[in-house]
Amino acid sequence: MAPYDSDDNTNEDLRTGRRKAARYVVPVAVLGVAAATIGLVPAFAGSGDPDLPDITAQQLIEKIAASDVQQLSGTVKISTDLGLPNLGGLESSLGGMGGGGDDSGSSADPSSKLLELASGTHTLRVASDGEDKQKLSLLDKAAEYSVIHNGDEVWAYDSASNEAYHMKDSSGAAEKGTKGKADDVPATPGELAEEALKAADDTTSVTVDGTAQVAGRDAYKLLIKPKASGSTVGAISIAVDSKTGLPLKFTLTPASGGAAVIDAGFTKVDFSKPAASTFDFSPPKGTKVTEGDEAKAEGPADRAQPKGGEDLGKEFQGLNVIGEGWSSIAQFDTGGEGMPSESSGAGDAGRFLDSLGDHVTGKFGSGTVFSTRLVNALITDDGKVYAGAVTKDALVKAANAAK
């Protein structure tokens, strides 16, 4: 694998091309990856894979950046396996408490409902007709949950409870070219790919890894891997439609091996204009409707902030980033005394928390590491937190070095 050469004229051409991207735009930083990062190894077709023209990683990223798919409909299957402990239904209970802390009390509130995508396997039906019209439906065995954005109207409807959540989209998403409410939680391969490509820098290896067929479409496979050890991310594979440049499938596998942490891909996709009626919604008779206010127009991530969130944020003193790229670790001080434990006299609560984490010691003293298959966090007994998509050993090393 050899790096591609770069010069001022080439870089300027890339920047100009990137500005043409719309809905699935890739940030400028993606194509500003250091020359040694992206290989020139072209795609090759394996047995049974589509035989497509050769393409380099640089060209494939340009293709994603230039993709301007405004109209589509399809079905997406998404599986998430973070390896979270079974808390006996605690996760689902927390997800249904008042819509994520905004006191709406509606089971249709997207701020909590779409968090279901954080675990298990789900089927989504998606549709888009430009920046003003999108629809995302989460399908269950006997129910359906939908978020519909049509002009300045946003509706969310939960057929299981016959509840709806309604608000005016006053954020100017269409005018600003930003995502609408239905896109606040990355759920499609394109949104997940955009987030992954934002992380690409000179600590990243990006190559083309052959071809594939996804949802009946010929695609190239872009492979993203951390160069250095220490990250829990093993590799990210993105299947890119050979004609439109739209990411069709996104797979993140952990460095520890085993099943993918995230696997999201279209099983069906159609690039024709969806019927206008797709984005029409009127609450069925008897539906309980909760109205959102102006303060809630910023999206689920903002509305999920608990009361007193600003004061809480002030307690996290001196946020610091240790390292770079995939191995970077966020470090901050809670100003507290760490996690309660059985040894600290916290009783049953401490015993429960002890069962969820691993006790560690070092120059920093002692603490507890809470782990998933992707993100780990070390909370020391003096209230300092070290977190990132890195191994437990990397967290302990960072905490030791900080002393």
XYZ file of C-alpha atoms in Angstrom:
403
model
C 0.000 0.000 0.000
C 1.398 3.390 -0.958
C 0.208 6.833 0.031
C -1.142 9.120 -2.614
C 0.670 12.346 -3.389
C -0.970 15.653 -2.594
C -0.379 19.175 -3.844
C -2.117 22.515 -3.507
C -4.066 22.205 -6.762
C -5.318 18.729 -5.906
C -6.369 19.781 -2.440
C -8.200 22.805 -3.842
C -10.069 20.563 -6.302
C -11.077 18.283 -3.456
C -12.333 21.199 -1.363
C -14.380 22.506 -4.290
C -15.922 19.089 -4.875
C -16.782 18.680 -1.234
C -18.841 21.849 -1.176
C -21.277 20.219 -3.604
C -22.315 17.578 -1.066
C -25.706 18.128 0.533
C -27.577 15.721 2.767
C -24.762 13.230 3.285
C -21.966 15.795 3.275
C -18.624 14.702 4.711
C -16.773 17.362 6.731
C -13.768 19.129 5.248
C -11.506 17.392 7.761
C -12.247 14.008 6.194
C -10.581 14.838 2.906
C -7.838 16.672 4.746
C -6.497 13.370 6.052
C -2.702 13.196 6.034
C -1.233 11.747 2.840
C 0.020 8.611 4.575
C -3.451 7.773 5.821
C -5.261 6.760 2.649
C -3.986 3.983 0.435
C -4.095 3.796 -3.337
C -5.006 0.121 -3.314
C -7.920 -0.163 -5.772
C -11.051 -2.185 -5.265
C -10.997 -5.747 -6.494
C -13.841 -8.165 -7.008
C -13.816 -11.454 -5.171
C -15.680 -14.557 -6.242
C -19.353 -13.714 -6.642
C -18.815 -9.994 -5.963
C -19.694 -7.361 -8.583
C -16.912 -6.527 -11.055
C -16.604 -2.742 -10.822
C -14.019 -0.313 -12.218
C -10.963 0.202 -10.019
C -11.233 3.027 -7.511
C -8.883 4.362 -4.845
C -9.811 5.212 -1.271
C -9.349 8.910 -2.058
C -11.753 8.669 -4.982
C -14.277 6.691 -2.952
C -14.307 9.261 -0.150
C -14.774 11.974 -2.785
C -17.700 9.954 -4.135
C -19.326 9.850 -0.695
C -18.729 13.583 -0.241
C -20.254 14.398 -3.625
C -23.317 12.221 -3.031
C -26.471 14.306 -3.165
C -29.232 11.757 -2.711
C -32.343 13.748 -1.872
C -35.016 11.165 -2.623
C -35.134 7.593 -1.413
C -37.189 5.035 0.429
C -36.120 1.742 1.877
C -35.767 -0.651 4.764
C -32.797 -0.679 7.130
C -31.861 -3.447 9.551
C -29.720 -2.272 12.460
C -28.154 -4.487 15.135
C -26.310 -3.072 18.150
C -24.356 -5.196 20.614
C -22.448 -3.069 23.124
C -22.194 -5.948 25.568
C -24.095 -4.065 28.251
C -24.984 -6.063 31.355
C -28.541 -7.302 31.731
C -30.095 -4.986 34.297
C -33.411 -6.776 34.451
C -35.329 -4.277 32.331
C -33.775 -1.215 33.995
C -32.649 0.191 30.645
C -36.111 0.067 29.096
C -37.642 1.474 32.275
C -35.312 4.449 32.229
C -36.011 4.968 28.535
C -39.711 5.412 29.177
C -39.527 7.830 32.077
C -41.054 11.072 30.959
C -39.453 11.245 27.541
C -35.856 11.592 28.591
C -36.295 14.187 31.293
C -38.309 16.856 29.490
C -41.459 16.205 31.546
C -43.574 15.576 28.446
C -44.812 12.271 29.842
C -45.390 11.012 26.290
C -44.274 7.569 25.152
C -44.103 9.064 21.652
C -41.348 11.532 22.598
C -38.383 10.789 20.260
C -35.810 11.686 22.923
C -36.457 8.388 24.672
C -38.077 6.192 22.035
C -35.207 6.241 19.560
C -32.785 5.235 22.317
C -34.129 1.724 21.770
C -31.751 1.561 18.805
C -28.848 1.404 21.297
C -29.380 -2.321 21.812
C -30.764 -5.345 20.011
C -31.873 -5.759 16.407
C -34.416 -3.449 14.835
C -36.027 -2.847 11.459
C -36.476 0.708 10.227
C -38.417 2.031 7.290
C -36.967 5.304 5.975
C -38.058 7.810 3.356
C -36.754 11.180 2.246
C -37.773 13.835 -0.265
C -35.306 16.668 0.182
C -34.491 18.583 3.355
C -38.137 19.336 4.170
C -39.580 15.827 4.143
C -38.298 12.808 6.025
C -39.892 9.855 7.720
C -38.374 7.192 9.958
C -40.430 4.289 11.289
C -39.290 1.793 13.909
C -41.133 -1.449 13.259
C -42.076 -3.903 15.989
C -43.959 -7.192 15.801
C -47.333 -5.663 16.538
C -46.655 -1.926 16.569
C -44.944 0.904 14.739
C -43.282 4.082 15.922
C -42.767 6.887 13.399
C -41.178 10.319 13.281
C -42.426 12.452 10.379
C -40.912 15.778 9.326
C -42.984 17.640 6.726
C -42.131 21.307 6.233
C -42.355 23.060 9.587
C -44.360 20.225 11.161
C -42.842 17.356 13.136
C -44.969 14.478 14.369
C -44.003 11.363 16.319
C -46.572 8.602 16.744
C -46.496 5.431 18.844
C -49.184 3.008 17.686
C -48.670 0.749 20.726
C -49.835 3.433 23.166
C -51.829 5.492 20.649
C -49.871 8.584 21.687
C -48.475 11.340 19.473
C -45.916 14.075 20.039
C -46.229 17.245 17.932
C -44.037 20.270 17.521
C -43.226 23.036 15.091
C -39.792 22.829 13.482
C -38.644 26.405 14.052
C -34.946 25.516 13.824
C -34.724 26.436 10.143
C -33.243 23.052 9.312
C -34.218 23.239 5.666
C -32.811 26.721 5.185
C -29.560 25.965 7.015
C -29.034 22.587 5.388
C -28.885 20.868 8.758
C -30.534 17.692 9.852
C -34.155 17.631 10.906
C -35.526 16.130 14.095
C -35.904 12.667 12.594
C -32.132 12.560 12.036
C -30.982 13.483 15.543
C -30.153 9.849 16.327
C -27.792 8.333 13.711
C -29.731 5.364 12.386
C -29.018 4.984 8.685
C -25.741 3.756 7.166
C -25.148 7.252 5.726
C -25.428 8.996 9.091
C -23.229 6.406 10.810
C -20.642 6.644 8.018
C -20.561 10.433 8.326
C -19.798 10.186 12.035
C -17.057 7.606 11.440
C -15.392 9.633 8.704
C -15.246 12.660 10.983
C -12.815 10.673 13.110
C -10.454 9.930 10.218
C -7.058 11.556 10.734
C -3.415 10.598 10.454
C -3.931 7.894 13.098
C -6.248 6.113 10.668
C -5.737 3.668 7.821
C -8.331 3.999 5.039
C -8.338 1.551 2.126
C -10.703 -0.004 -0.401
C -11.530 -3.588 0.511
C -13.167 -5.037 -2.572
C -16.783 -4.910 -3.668
C -20.109 -6.246 -2.499
C -23.800 -6.234 -3.317
C -26.134 -4.624 -0.779
C -29.907 -4.443 -1.215
C -29.474 -5.400 -4.864
C -26.999 -2.560 -5.498
C -23.356 -2.879 -6.546
C -21.087 -1.310 -3.947
C -17.466 -0.647 -3.059
C -16.251 -1.401 0.459
C -14.303 1.269 2.332
C -12.262 -0.074 5.255
C -11.300 2.215 8.160
C -8.901 0.962 10.857
C -6.958 2.577 13.699
C -3.216 2.383 13.034
C -2.119 2.072 16.651
C -3.110 -0.424 19.306
C -5.078 0.527 22.388
C -8.417 1.334 20.759
C -11.417 -0.926 21.220
C -12.355 -0.249 17.588
C -11.111 -3.030 15.340
C -12.382 -1.872 11.962
C -15.232 -0.029 10.270
C -16.491 -1.228 6.911
C -18.709 1.021 4.779
C -20.395 -0.322 1.634
C -20.793 2.594 -0.805
C -23.257 2.527 -3.696
C -21.180 2.536 -6.886
C -23.571 4.861 -8.726
C -24.867 7.343 -6.161
C -22.078 7.305 -3.563
C -24.623 6.702 -0.797
C -23.395 4.484 2.080
C -25.593 1.376 2.024
C -24.115 -0.595 4.913
C -22.054 0.260 8.005
C -20.321 -2.332 10.177
C -18.161 -1.641 13.242
C -16.279 -4.621 14.635
C -14.410 -4.474 17.959
C -10.704 -5.125 18.371
C -11.624 -7.951 20.744
C -13.304 -9.849 17.907
C -16.699 -11.487 17.814
C -19.947 -10.065 16.511
C -20.170 -6.517 15.217
C -20.885 -3.768 17.754
C -22.970 -1.945 15.140
C -24.234 -3.448 11.893
C -26.647 -1.271 9.916
C -27.558 -1.802 6.301
C -30.282 -1.369 3.744
C -32.148 -4.554 2.884
C -34.239 -2.658 0.336
C -33.635 0.737 -1.253
C -35.375 2.736 -3.987
C -34.078 6.086 -5.273
C -37.330 7.203 -6.885
C -39.440 10.021 -5.409
C -41.622 8.778 -2.522
C -45.328 9.449 -2.749
C -46.305 12.777 -1.180
C -48.737 10.944 1.100
C -45.765 9.220 2.778
C -45.163 12.397 4.777
C -48.796 13.153 5.633
C -49.937 12.506 9.190
C -53.086 13.142 11.177
C -53.534 11.634 14.650
C -56.017 8.745 14.649
C -59.213 9.280 16.600
C -58.665 8.975 20.326
C -54.928 9.645 20.156
C -53.382 11.400 23.151
C -51.424 14.334 21.674
C -48.609 16.069 23.554
C -47.541 19.450 22.211
C -43.884 20.413 22.290
C -42.875 24.024 22.913
C -40.291 26.266 21.324
C -37.644 25.259 23.834
C -37.931 21.680 22.663
C -37.334 22.440 18.997
C -33.609 21.875 19.300
C -33.889 18.090 19.255
C -33.750 15.081 21.572
C -30.122 15.535 22.564
C -30.880 19.001 23.919
C -34.193 18.075 25.531
C -32.648 15.067 27.247
C -30.556 17.421 29.401
C -31.873 17.084 32.968
C -32.987 20.054 34.995
C -30.022 21.824 36.428
C -27.850 20.490 33.596
C -25.797 23.666 33.345
C -24.913 23.480 37.024
C -24.110 19.804 36.640
C -21.805 20.587 33.720
C -19.894 23.102 35.839
C -19.062 20.321 38.253
C -17.044 18.489 35.591
C -13.884 20.468 36.124
C -11.134 20.860 33.529
C -12.205 18.578 30.683
C -9.000 17.354 29.071
C -8.265 15.096 26.096
C -5.333 12.731 26.474
C -3.743 11.290 23.339
C -5.080 11.610 19.801
C -7.277 9.916 17.253
C -8.861 6.578 18.054
C -6.854 6.198 21.259
C -7.831 9.558 22.755
C -9.205 9.601 26.295
C -11.493 12.226 27.807
C -10.481 13.090 31.374
C -12.404 15.283 33.803
C -12.971 15.732 37.508
C -16.481 15.301 38.895
C -15.516 17.096 42.056
C -16.944 14.166 43.992
C -15.622 11.097 45.728
C -15.914 8.520 42.981
C -18.408 5.670 42.817
C -19.956 4.215 45.967
C -18.829 0.662 46.654
C -19.389 -2.072 49.187
C -15.985 -1.373 50.743
C -16.899 2.297 51.207
C -19.951 1.326 53.220
C -22.533 1.864 50.470
C -24.255 -1.442 51.232
C -26.430 -3.105 48.603
C -26.101 -0.165 46.192
C -22.330 -0.348 46.395
C -22.398 -4.121 45.970
C -24.551 -3.736 42.834
C -22.203 -1.163 41.302
C -19.196 -3.340 42.182
C -20.780 -6.181 40.202
C -20.949 -4.000 37.092
C -17.299 -2.916 37.089
C -13.760 -4.123 37.652
C -11.755 -2.813 40.594
C -8.299 -1.513 39.597
C -5.365 0.059 41.419
C -2.305 2.055 40.415
C -0.337 5.209 41.128
C -3.654 7.071 41.010
C -4.932 5.008 43.946
C -7.929 2.828 43.203
C -11.049 2.975 41.101
C -13.591 1.047 39.041
C -13.638 0.410 35.285
C -17.061 0.135 33.670
C -16.877 -1.563 30.287
C -18.839 -2.117 27.103
C -17.527 -3.706 23.929
C -16.742 -0.231 22.587
C -16.482 2.429 25.307
C -14.781 2.004 28.687
C -14.678 4.399 31.642
C -12.477 4.479 34.734
C -13.856 6.328 37.758
C -11.244 6.766 40.464
C -12.057 6.905 44.153
C -11.163 10.613 44.236
C -13.785 11.441 41.578
C -11.717 11.623 38.390
C -13.079 10.050 35.208
C -11.154 8.665 32.232
C -13.285 7.495 29.290
C -12.865 6.553 25.658
C -13.037 3.834 22.995
C -9.889 2.350 24.492
C -8.909 -0.695 26.522
C -8.988 -0.920 30.305
C -5.179 -1.021 30.348
C -5.045 2.227 28.360
C -7.289 3.937 30.926
C -5.157 2.742 33.854
C -1.991 3.878 32.055
C -3.500 7.335 31.451
C -4.592 7.649 35.081
C -1.111 6.635 36.286
C 0.545 9.139 33.967
C -1.717 11.915 35.212
C -0.407 11.557 38.787
